[in-house]
Short mmCIF file of N, CA and C in Angstrom, two decimals:
data_model
loop_
_atom_site.label_atom_id
_atom_site.label_comp_id
_atom_site.label_asym_id
_atom_site.label_seq_id
_atom_site.Cartn_x
_atom_site.Cartn_y
_atom_site.Cartn_z
N MET A 143 77.69 92.11 125.93
CA MET A 143 77.56 90.92 125.12
C MET A 143 78.58 90.96 123.98
N MET A 144 79.31 89.90 123.80
CA MET A 144 80.34 89.84 122.76
C MET A 144 79.68 89.52 121.42
N PRO A 145 80.13 90.18 120.34
CA PRO A 145 79.60 89.85 119.02
C PRO A 145 80.03 88.45 118.61
N ASN A 146 79.26 87.87 117.73
CA ASN A 146 79.57 86.53 117.23
C ASN A 146 80.66 86.65 116.18
N LEU A 147 81.89 86.32 116.55
CA LEU A 147 83.02 86.41 115.63
C LEU A 147 83.27 85.05 115.02
N GLN A 148 82.46 84.70 114.05
CA GLN A 148 82.61 83.40 113.42
C GLN A 148 83.89 83.34 112.60
N ARG A 149 84.42 82.16 112.50
CA ARG A 149 85.65 81.94 111.72
C ARG A 149 85.28 81.91 110.25
N ARG A 150 85.99 82.72 109.47
CA ARG A 150 85.74 82.77 108.03
C ARG A 150 87.02 82.39 107.29
N ALA A 151 86.84 81.91 106.08
CA ALA A 151 87.99 81.61 105.22
C ALA A 151 88.69 82.92 104.88
N PRO A 152 90.02 82.89 104.72
CA PRO A 152 90.77 84.12 104.41
C PRO A 152 90.22 84.89 103.21
N PHE A 153 89.84 84.19 102.14
CA PHE A 153 89.35 84.91 100.96
C PHE A 153 88.05 85.64 101.27
N ALA A 154 87.24 85.09 102.18
CA ALA A 154 85.98 85.75 102.55
C ALA A 154 86.25 87.02 103.35
N VAL A 155 87.21 86.96 104.25
CA VAL A 155 87.59 88.15 105.03
C VAL A 155 88.19 89.19 104.10
N ASP A 156 89.04 88.75 103.18
CA ASP A 156 89.65 89.68 102.22
C ASP A 156 88.58 90.42 101.42
N ALA A 157 87.56 89.70 100.99
CA ALA A 157 86.48 90.32 100.21
C ALA A 157 85.74 91.37 101.04
N LEU A 158 85.48 91.06 102.31
CA LEU A 158 84.80 92.02 103.18
C LEU A 158 85.65 93.26 103.41
N VAL A 159 86.93 93.06 103.72
CA VAL A 159 87.83 94.18 104.00
C VAL A 159 88.01 95.03 102.75
N LEU A 160 88.18 94.40 101.60
CA LEU A 160 88.36 95.14 100.35
C LEU A 160 87.10 95.94 100.02
N HIS A 161 85.94 95.37 100.26
CA HIS A 161 84.68 96.09 100.02
C HIS A 161 84.62 97.36 100.87
N VAL A 162 84.99 97.25 102.14
CA VAL A 162 84.98 98.42 103.02
C VAL A 162 85.97 99.46 102.51
N ALA A 163 87.17 99.03 102.12
CA ALA A 163 88.18 99.97 101.62
C ALA A 163 87.71 100.67 100.35
N ARG A 164 87.06 99.92 99.46
CA ARG A 164 86.61 100.51 98.19
C ARG A 164 85.46 101.49 98.39
N THR A 165 84.59 101.22 99.33
CA THR A 165 83.42 102.07 99.50
C THR A 165 83.65 103.24 100.46
N ALA A 166 84.77 103.24 101.16
CA ALA A 166 85.02 104.28 102.16
C ALA A 166 85.40 105.62 101.54
N ASN A 167 86.08 105.61 100.41
CA ASN A 167 86.56 106.83 99.76
C ASN A 167 87.51 107.64 100.64
N ARG A 168 88.12 106.97 101.60
CA ARG A 168 89.12 107.59 102.46
C ARG A 168 89.92 106.49 103.13
N ALA A 169 91.05 106.85 103.65
CA ALA A 169 91.89 105.87 104.34
C ALA A 169 91.27 105.56 105.70
N LEU A 170 91.30 104.28 106.06
CA LEU A 170 90.72 103.82 107.32
C LEU A 170 91.74 103.02 108.12
N SER A 171 91.71 103.18 109.42
CA SER A 171 92.53 102.34 110.29
C SER A 171 91.93 100.94 110.32
N ALA A 172 92.71 99.98 110.77
CA ALA A 172 92.20 98.62 110.92
C ALA A 172 91.02 98.61 111.89
N LYS A 173 91.10 99.43 112.92
CA LYS A 173 90.00 99.51 113.89
C LYS A 173 88.74 100.05 113.23
N ALA A 174 88.87 101.08 112.39
CA ALA A 174 87.71 101.64 111.70
C ALA A 174 87.10 100.62 110.74
N ILE A 175 87.95 99.83 110.09
CA ILE A 175 87.44 98.77 109.21
C ILE A 175 86.65 97.77 110.04
N SER A 176 87.20 97.39 111.19
CA SER A 176 86.51 96.46 112.09
C SER A 176 85.16 97.01 112.52
N GLN A 177 85.13 98.28 112.88
CA GLN A 177 83.88 98.91 113.32
C GLN A 177 82.84 98.95 112.21
N ARG A 178 83.28 99.26 111.00
CA ARG A 178 82.34 99.30 109.87
C ARG A 178 81.78 97.92 109.56
N LEU A 179 82.64 96.91 109.65
CA LEU A 179 82.16 95.54 109.40
C LEU A 179 81.17 95.12 110.48
N ALA A 180 81.47 95.44 111.73
CA ALA A 180 80.56 95.08 112.82
C ALA A 180 79.22 95.79 112.66
N ALA A 181 79.26 97.07 112.26
CA ALA A 181 78.03 97.84 112.07
C ALA A 181 77.18 97.28 110.93
N SER A 182 77.84 96.65 109.96
CA SER A 182 77.11 96.08 108.82
C SER A 182 76.64 94.65 109.10
N GLY A 183 76.88 94.18 110.32
CA GLY A 183 76.45 92.83 110.67
C GLY A 183 77.44 91.74 110.31
N GLU A 184 78.67 92.13 109.99
CA GLU A 184 79.72 91.17 109.60
C GLU A 184 80.93 91.33 110.51
N PRO A 185 80.80 91.10 111.81
CA PRO A 185 81.96 91.29 112.69
C PRO A 185 83.10 90.34 112.33
N VAL A 186 84.30 90.88 112.37
CA VAL A 186 85.51 90.11 112.05
C VAL A 186 86.52 90.37 113.16
N ALA A 187 87.17 89.33 113.63
CA ALA A 187 88.17 89.45 114.69
C ALA A 187 89.31 90.35 114.21
N PRO A 188 89.84 91.20 115.10
CA PRO A 188 90.92 92.12 114.71
C PRO A 188 92.11 91.43 114.05
N MET A 189 92.53 90.28 114.56
CA MET A 189 93.68 89.59 113.95
C MET A 189 93.38 89.17 112.51
N GLN A 190 92.14 88.79 112.24
CA GLN A 190 91.77 88.43 110.86
C GLN A 190 91.85 89.66 109.96
N ILE A 191 91.48 90.81 110.48
CA ILE A 191 91.56 92.04 109.68
C ILE A 191 93.02 92.38 109.38
N TYR A 192 93.89 92.30 110.38
CA TYR A 192 95.31 92.58 110.14
C TYR A 192 95.91 91.61 109.13
N ARG A 193 95.59 90.34 109.26
CA ARG A 193 96.11 89.35 108.29
C ARG A 193 95.58 89.64 106.89
N SER A 194 94.31 89.99 106.82
CA SER A 194 93.71 90.30 105.53
C SER A 194 94.37 91.52 104.90
N LEU A 195 94.58 92.57 105.68
CA LEU A 195 95.23 93.77 105.16
C LEU A 195 96.63 93.45 104.65
N HIS A 196 97.34 92.58 105.37
CA HIS A 196 98.68 92.17 104.91
C HIS A 196 98.59 91.45 103.57
N ARG A 197 97.66 90.51 103.44
CA ARG A 197 97.51 89.79 102.16
C ARG A 197 97.13 90.76 101.04
N LEU A 198 96.20 91.65 101.31
CA LEU A 198 95.75 92.59 100.29
C LEU A 198 96.86 93.56 99.90
N GLN A 199 97.72 93.93 100.85
CA GLN A 199 98.88 94.75 100.51
C GLN A 199 99.83 93.99 99.59
N CYS A 200 100.10 92.74 99.92
CA CYS A 200 101.00 91.91 99.10
C CYS A 200 100.46 91.73 97.69
N GLU A 201 99.14 91.71 97.55
CA GLU A 201 98.50 91.56 96.24
C GLU A 201 98.36 92.89 95.51
N GLY A 202 98.74 93.99 96.15
CA GLY A 202 98.64 95.31 95.52
C GLY A 202 97.23 95.86 95.47
N LYS A 203 96.35 95.36 96.32
CA LYS A 203 94.95 95.82 96.30
C LYS A 203 94.69 96.94 97.30
N VAL A 204 95.46 96.96 98.38
CA VAL A 204 95.38 98.08 99.32
C VAL A 204 96.79 98.56 99.61
N ARG A 205 96.87 99.78 100.07
CA ARG A 205 98.16 100.32 100.48
C ARG A 205 97.99 100.94 101.86
N ARG A 206 99.08 100.99 102.57
CA ARG A 206 99.09 101.59 103.89
C ARG A 206 99.61 103.01 103.75
N ILE A 207 98.88 103.95 104.29
CA ILE A 207 99.38 105.32 104.37
C ILE A 207 100.10 105.40 105.71
N GLU A 208 101.42 105.40 105.63
CA GLU A 208 102.27 105.30 106.81
C GLU A 208 101.98 106.39 107.83
N CYS A 209 101.85 107.63 107.37
CA CYS A 209 101.64 108.76 108.28
C CYS A 209 100.37 108.63 109.11
N LEU A 210 99.37 107.98 108.54
CA LEU A 210 98.08 107.84 109.23
C LEU A 210 97.92 106.49 109.90
N ASN A 211 98.80 105.55 109.58
CA ASN A 211 98.62 104.15 109.98
C ASN A 211 97.22 103.71 109.58
N ALA A 212 96.90 103.98 108.31
CA ALA A 212 95.57 103.69 107.77
C ALA A 212 95.73 103.05 106.40
N PHE A 213 94.65 102.47 105.91
CA PHE A 213 94.69 101.72 104.66
C PHE A 213 93.66 102.26 103.69
N CYS A 214 93.99 102.15 102.40
CA CYS A 214 93.08 102.58 101.35
C CYS A 214 93.31 101.68 100.14
N CYS A 215 92.40 101.75 99.18
CA CYS A 215 92.60 100.99 97.95
C CYS A 215 93.84 101.52 97.26
N ASP A 216 94.59 100.63 96.64
CA ASP A 216 95.80 101.04 95.95
C ASP A 216 95.46 101.35 94.50
N HIS A 217 95.58 102.62 94.15
CA HIS A 217 95.29 103.04 92.78
C HIS A 217 96.58 103.26 91.99
N GLY A 218 97.68 102.70 92.47
CA GLY A 218 98.95 102.85 91.77
C GLY A 218 99.61 104.17 92.10
N GLY A 219 100.83 104.29 91.65
CA GLY A 219 101.58 105.52 91.88
C GLY A 219 102.35 105.47 93.17
N GLU A 220 103.44 106.22 93.19
CA GLU A 220 104.30 106.21 94.37
C GLU A 220 104.01 107.38 95.29
N LEU A 221 103.11 108.24 94.89
CA LEU A 221 102.82 109.45 95.64
C LEU A 221 101.37 109.42 96.13
N VAL A 222 101.18 109.69 97.42
CA VAL A 222 99.84 109.77 97.99
C VAL A 222 99.68 111.14 98.63
N VAL A 223 98.64 111.83 98.23
CA VAL A 223 98.28 113.10 98.85
C VAL A 223 97.02 112.82 99.67
N PHE A 224 97.06 113.14 100.96
CA PHE A 224 95.90 112.84 101.79
C PHE A 224 95.53 114.03 102.66
N CYS A 225 94.27 114.06 103.04
CA CYS A 225 93.75 115.12 103.90
C CYS A 225 93.97 114.71 105.35
N SER A 226 94.61 115.58 106.10
CA SER A 226 94.88 115.31 107.51
C SER A 226 93.60 115.29 108.34
N ASP A 227 92.55 115.95 107.85
CA ASP A 227 91.31 116.03 108.60
C ASP A 227 90.38 114.84 108.35
N CYS A 228 90.03 114.60 107.09
CA CYS A 228 89.03 113.57 106.78
C CYS A 228 89.62 112.29 106.20
N HIS A 229 90.91 112.28 105.90
CA HIS A 229 91.66 111.14 105.36
C HIS A 229 91.27 110.78 103.92
N ALA A 230 90.64 111.73 103.20
CA ALA A 230 90.45 111.54 101.76
C ALA A 230 91.85 111.46 101.14
N PHE A 231 91.98 110.76 100.02
CA PHE A 231 93.31 110.57 99.44
C PHE A 231 93.25 110.54 97.92
N VAL A 232 94.40 110.80 97.32
CA VAL A 232 94.59 110.67 95.88
C VAL A 232 95.95 110.02 95.68
N CYS A 233 96.01 108.99 94.84
CA CYS A 233 97.28 108.35 94.49
C CYS A 233 97.71 108.90 93.13
N LEU A 234 98.96 109.28 93.03
CA LEU A 234 99.47 109.86 91.79
C LEU A 234 100.70 109.12 91.32
N GLU A 235 100.85 109.07 90.02
CA GLU A 235 102.04 108.48 89.42
C GLU A 235 102.75 109.60 88.66
N ASP A 236 104.03 109.73 88.89
CA ASP A 236 104.80 110.79 88.27
C ASP A 236 106.15 110.22 87.83
N GLU A 237 106.29 110.01 86.54
CA GLU A 237 107.53 109.42 86.00
C GLU A 237 108.73 110.32 86.26
N GLU A 238 108.54 111.64 86.15
CA GLU A 238 109.66 112.56 86.41
C GLU A 238 110.12 112.46 87.85
N LEU A 239 109.18 112.37 88.76
CA LEU A 239 109.52 112.22 90.18
C LEU A 239 110.25 110.91 90.41
N ARG A 240 109.74 109.84 89.82
CA ARG A 240 110.39 108.53 89.97
C ARG A 240 111.82 108.58 89.44
N ALA A 241 112.02 109.18 88.27
CA ALA A 241 113.36 109.28 87.68
C ALA A 241 114.27 110.15 88.55
N SER A 242 113.73 111.23 89.08
CA SER A 242 114.51 112.12 89.94
C SER A 242 114.95 111.41 91.22
N LEU A 243 114.05 110.65 91.82
CA LEU A 243 114.40 109.90 93.02
C LEU A 243 115.46 108.84 92.73
N ALA A 244 115.32 108.17 91.58
CA ALA A 244 116.31 107.16 91.20
C ALA A 244 117.68 107.81 90.97
N ASP A 245 117.68 108.99 90.35
CA ASP A 245 118.94 109.72 90.13
C ASP A 245 119.58 110.13 91.46
N MET A 246 118.78 110.69 92.35
CA MET A 246 119.31 111.11 93.66
C MET A 246 119.88 109.91 94.41
N SER A 247 119.16 108.81 94.39
CA SER A 247 119.63 107.60 95.07
C SER A 247 120.92 107.10 94.43
N GLY A 248 120.94 107.11 93.10
CA GLY A 248 122.11 106.65 92.36
C GLY A 248 123.35 107.47 92.67
N HIS A 249 123.19 108.78 92.80
CA HIS A 249 124.33 109.65 93.13
C HIS A 249 124.89 109.33 94.51
N LEU A 250 124.09 108.75 95.35
CA LEU A 250 124.54 108.35 96.69
C LEU A 250 125.02 106.90 96.73
N GLY A 251 124.97 106.24 95.56
CA GLY A 251 125.41 104.86 95.48
C GLY A 251 124.34 103.83 95.79
N TYR A 252 123.11 104.29 95.89
CA TYR A 252 121.99 103.39 96.19
C TYR A 252 121.20 103.07 94.94
N GLN A 253 120.66 101.88 94.89
CA GLN A 253 119.73 101.51 93.83
C GLN A 253 118.33 101.60 94.43
N LEU A 254 117.48 102.41 93.83
CA LEU A 254 116.13 102.63 94.35
C LEU A 254 115.28 101.38 94.14
N ASN A 255 114.78 100.82 95.22
CA ASN A 255 113.88 99.66 95.15
C ASN A 255 112.42 100.08 95.28
N ARG A 256 112.20 101.03 96.16
CA ARG A 256 110.83 101.44 96.44
C ARG A 256 110.88 102.81 97.11
N SER A 257 109.88 103.62 96.86
CA SER A 257 109.80 104.91 97.54
C SER A 257 108.39 105.09 98.08
N ILE A 258 108.31 105.74 99.21
CA ILE A 258 107.03 106.05 99.82
C ILE A 258 107.00 107.56 100.02
N ILE A 259 106.13 108.22 99.29
CA ILE A 259 106.01 109.67 99.41
C ILE A 259 104.57 109.97 99.77
N GLU A 260 104.41 110.60 100.92
CA GLU A 260 103.08 110.95 101.40
C GLU A 260 103.05 112.44 101.69
N ILE A 261 102.06 113.10 101.15
CA ILE A 261 101.91 114.53 101.35
C ILE A 261 100.61 114.77 102.11
N ALA A 262 100.75 115.35 103.29
CA ALA A 262 99.58 115.68 104.11
C ALA A 262 99.14 117.10 103.79
N GLY A 263 97.85 117.28 103.69
CA GLY A 263 97.30 118.60 103.42
C GLY A 263 95.85 118.65 103.85
N THR A 264 95.15 119.62 103.34
CA THR A 264 93.72 119.76 103.62
C THR A 264 93.00 119.72 102.28
N CYS A 265 92.05 118.81 102.15
CA CYS A 265 91.32 118.65 100.89
C CYS A 265 90.40 119.85 100.66
N PRO A 266 89.93 120.05 99.43
CA PRO A 266 89.05 121.18 99.15
C PRO A 266 87.78 121.21 100.02
N ASP A 267 87.19 120.04 100.29
CA ASP A 267 85.98 120.01 101.11
C ASP A 267 86.25 120.51 102.52
N CYS A 268 87.31 120.00 103.14
CA CYS A 268 87.64 120.42 104.51
C CYS A 268 88.10 121.87 104.55
N ALA A 269 88.85 122.30 103.53
CA ALA A 269 89.29 123.69 103.48
C ALA A 269 88.09 124.63 103.35
N GLY A 270 87.08 124.21 102.59
CA GLY A 270 85.88 125.02 102.43
C GLY A 270 85.08 125.15 103.72
N ARG A 271 85.13 124.14 104.56
CA ARG A 271 84.39 124.17 105.83
C ARG A 271 85.04 125.10 106.85
N THR A 272 86.35 125.34 106.70
CA THR A 272 87.04 126.18 107.69
C THR A 272 87.05 127.65 107.30
N ARG A 273 86.54 127.96 106.13
CA ARG A 273 86.54 129.37 105.67
C ARG A 273 85.38 130.12 106.28
#
């Protein structure tokens, strides 16, 4: 039996997707967001989720973690450290790093527009479970 995928206004889908991202405390794929919404009784068509994630990215409310192809709330900063196991994440802002990247780019004749720095590791919780 197919779930009832009612048509919702974009702002309503954005609110649902953002709520899932905020309460997850980890990066989620679009599919995982869809599954969580369906489990909560709010099924949303996959294309609506992708469109919503795009809008929320443009508004600076979510960010895509490229290495995971997953999304999380955007807490600012150009650096994301994430756990490869559970997808917990921390966003960091580092002015020295930003200046260093701009200098390196400048020495090559480039003007830095944007940088994406993602560091994969194992969070303390997951590291504790493997000991």
